Amino acid sequence: MTAVALAVTDGMLHFELALACEVFGSHAPAGADSWYDLSLCGPGAVRAGRFRLEPDRGLDALAGADTVIVPGWVDVDQPPPAELIDAVRAAHEAGARVASLCTGAFVLAAAGLLEGRRATTHWAHTQVLAERHPRVTVDPDVLYVDDGRVLTSAGKAAAMDLCLHLVRLDHGSAVANALARRLVVPPHRDGGQAQFVTTPVPAPGNHPLAELFPWVMARLDQPLGVEDLARRARMSSRHLGRHFRSVTGTTPLQWLLTQRIRRAQELLETTDDTLDAIATATGMGTATTLRRHFHRTVGVPPDAYRRTFRVRARLGGDGQLPGIQGVIVD
């Protein structure tokens, strides 16, 4: 099992804390050979919002974890506790992968883990983080940043995106998608996607594209275009584009390409199908087209992607793909 430690102290945001507990503390989804051993580490009984928590272990136990998760910090105007900063720094020095959720980035920055790195936090606090830590390259326009052993996410729902990204690195896309289905959340949003869009996002399942998405996912092997999607949704291409931008923050074609690439990742990880077969199954036609789109979006050729996951499966590793920085699909 992979040891995951959740750093808890007074002043943590309870939403991000509970979210991490749900992802890493629940039972393994279908397809996972192993899972996580989650522990809450704190200085004693702590309060997160209106809730009182009894940690399993002290903060010094962070140094023995494989992955350390730092939830959001309520009051960014106040410095995080020195004992928390020291414990997070010691864990990183001991070799742990450290990830912050939302304003937990302020803890990582105070510990010096973001020096010379690219990072993000909730968009409302990115300017404060940049001003307070000028040696950190703060990106206000992304959902999360993967900088190897140090990862940061934006606020609220983006914290789920980062947690699923960690699961995907450790266990592959198929397992991460199975977990996402169980949690009833989108299986993957691009880390480079904007943190928010200017138009309102309708409630899940209560928008004009609710029936279109599963229809498309069942037909990724077909040469679908914007006109096909518009016809199925019974609207003009222009209206389809507007709804897509509202619901997904991107265009129909970019969303469709993302789904094709994600499906190709799953097939590369879980089957021995040839690239031609995968290209056909994902609607990309030829291995040449698959290679071009896959390399451009993922950062490595599909052959290298498959080899990396096969080696990791045999030997066990940290899941970090060489040459990929930030996200699986950009």
Short mmCIF file of N, CA and C in Angstrom, two decimals, residues 257 261 264 274-280 282-297 300-303:
data_model
loop_
_atom_site.label_atom_id
_atom_site.label_comp_id
_atom_site.label_asym_id
_atom_site.label_seq_id
_atom_site.Cartn_x
_atom_site.Cartn_y
_atom_site.Cartn_z
N LEU A 257 -11.59 15.73 -28.74
CA LEU A 257 -10.20 15.25 -28.83
C LEU A 257 -9.70 14.80 -27.46
N ILE A 261 -8.20 11.11 -26.63
CA ILE A 261 -6.86 10.91 -26.06
C ILE A 261 -6.95 10.13 -24.76
N ALA A 264 -7.50 6.60 -25.52
CA ALA A 264 -6.26 5.99 -26.02
C ALA A 264 -5.32 5.67 -24.87
N THR A 274 -2.62 -2.91 -31.12
CA THR A 274 -1.67 -2.13 -31.93
C THR A 274 -2.13 -0.68 -31.99
N LEU A 275 -1.22 0.20 -32.38
CA LEU A 275 -1.58 1.61 -32.50
C LEU A 275 -2.65 1.82 -33.55
N ASP A 276 -2.60 1.02 -34.60
CA ASP A 276 -3.65 1.13 -35.62
C ASP A 276 -5.02 0.77 -35.04
N ALA A 277 -5.05 -0.29 -34.23
CA ALA A 277 -6.31 -0.70 -33.61
C ALA A 277 -6.81 0.36 -32.64
N ILE A 278 -5.89 0.95 -31.87
CA ILE A 278 -6.28 2.00 -30.92
C ILE A 278 -6.75 3.24 -31.66
N ALA A 279 -6.07 3.56 -32.76
CA ALA A 279 -6.49 4.71 -33.57
C ALA A 279 -7.91 4.51 -34.08
N THR A 280 -8.22 3.29 -34.50
CA THR A 280 -9.56 2.99 -34.98
C THR A 280 -10.58 3.07 -33.84
N THR A 282 -10.52 4.80 -31.20
CA THR A 282 -10.69 6.15 -30.65
C THR A 282 -11.11 7.16 -31.71
N GLY A 283 -11.38 6.69 -32.92
CA GLY A 283 -11.85 7.58 -33.96
C GLY A 283 -10.80 8.46 -34.58
N MET A 284 -9.52 8.11 -34.38
CA MET A 284 -8.45 8.93 -34.96
C MET A 284 -7.95 8.38 -36.29
N GLY A 285 -8.51 7.26 -36.73
CA GLY A 285 -8.26 6.78 -38.09
C GLY A 285 -6.99 5.99 -38.28
N THR A 286 -5.84 6.64 -38.15
CA THR A 286 -4.57 5.99 -38.42
C THR A 286 -3.61 6.16 -37.25
N ALA A 287 -2.61 5.28 -37.21
CA ALA A 287 -1.59 5.37 -36.16
C ALA A 287 -0.83 6.69 -36.26
N THR A 288 -0.64 7.19 -37.48
CA THR A 288 0.07 8.45 -37.68
C THR A 288 -0.68 9.61 -37.03
N THR A 289 -2.00 9.64 -37.23
CA THR A 289 -2.82 10.69 -36.61
C THR A 289 -2.81 10.56 -35.10
N LEU A 290 -2.91 9.32 -34.63
CA LEU A 290 -2.88 9.08 -33.18
C LEU A 290 -1.57 9.58 -32.59
N ARG A 291 -0.45 9.21 -33.22
CA ARG A 291 0.86 9.63 -32.71
C ARG A 291 0.95 11.15 -32.65
N ARG A 292 0.49 11.83 -33.68
CA ARG A 292 0.62 13.29 -33.74
C ARG A 292 -0.16 13.96 -32.61
N HIS A 293 -1.43 13.60 -32.48
CA HIS A 293 -2.26 14.22 -31.45
C HIS A 293 -1.82 13.81 -30.04
N PHE A 294 -1.47 12.54 -29.87
CA PHE A 294 -1.07 12.04 -28.55
C PHE A 294 0.20 12.73 -28.08
N HIS A 295 1.20 12.80 -28.95
CA HIS A 295 2.48 13.42 -28.58
C HIS A 295 2.29 14.90 -28.27
N ARG A 296 1.48 15.57 -29.07
CA ARG A 296 1.29 17.00 -28.87
C ARG A 296 0.57 17.30 -27.55
N THR A 297 -0.39 16.47 -27.19
CA THR A 297 -1.18 16.76 -26.00
C THR A 297 -0.63 16.13 -24.72
N VAL A 300 4.55 12.83 -24.70
CA VAL A 300 5.40 11.71 -25.10
C VAL A 300 4.64 10.91 -26.16
N PRO A 301 5.35 10.16 -27.02
CA PRO A 301 4.68 9.32 -28.01
C PRO A 301 3.90 8.20 -27.32
N PRO A 302 2.87 7.68 -27.97
CA PRO A 302 2.08 6.60 -27.36
C PRO A 302 2.90 5.37 -27.01
N ASP A 303 3.91 5.04 -27.84
CA ASP A 303 4.75 3.88 -27.54
C ASP A 303 5.50 4.07 -26.22
#
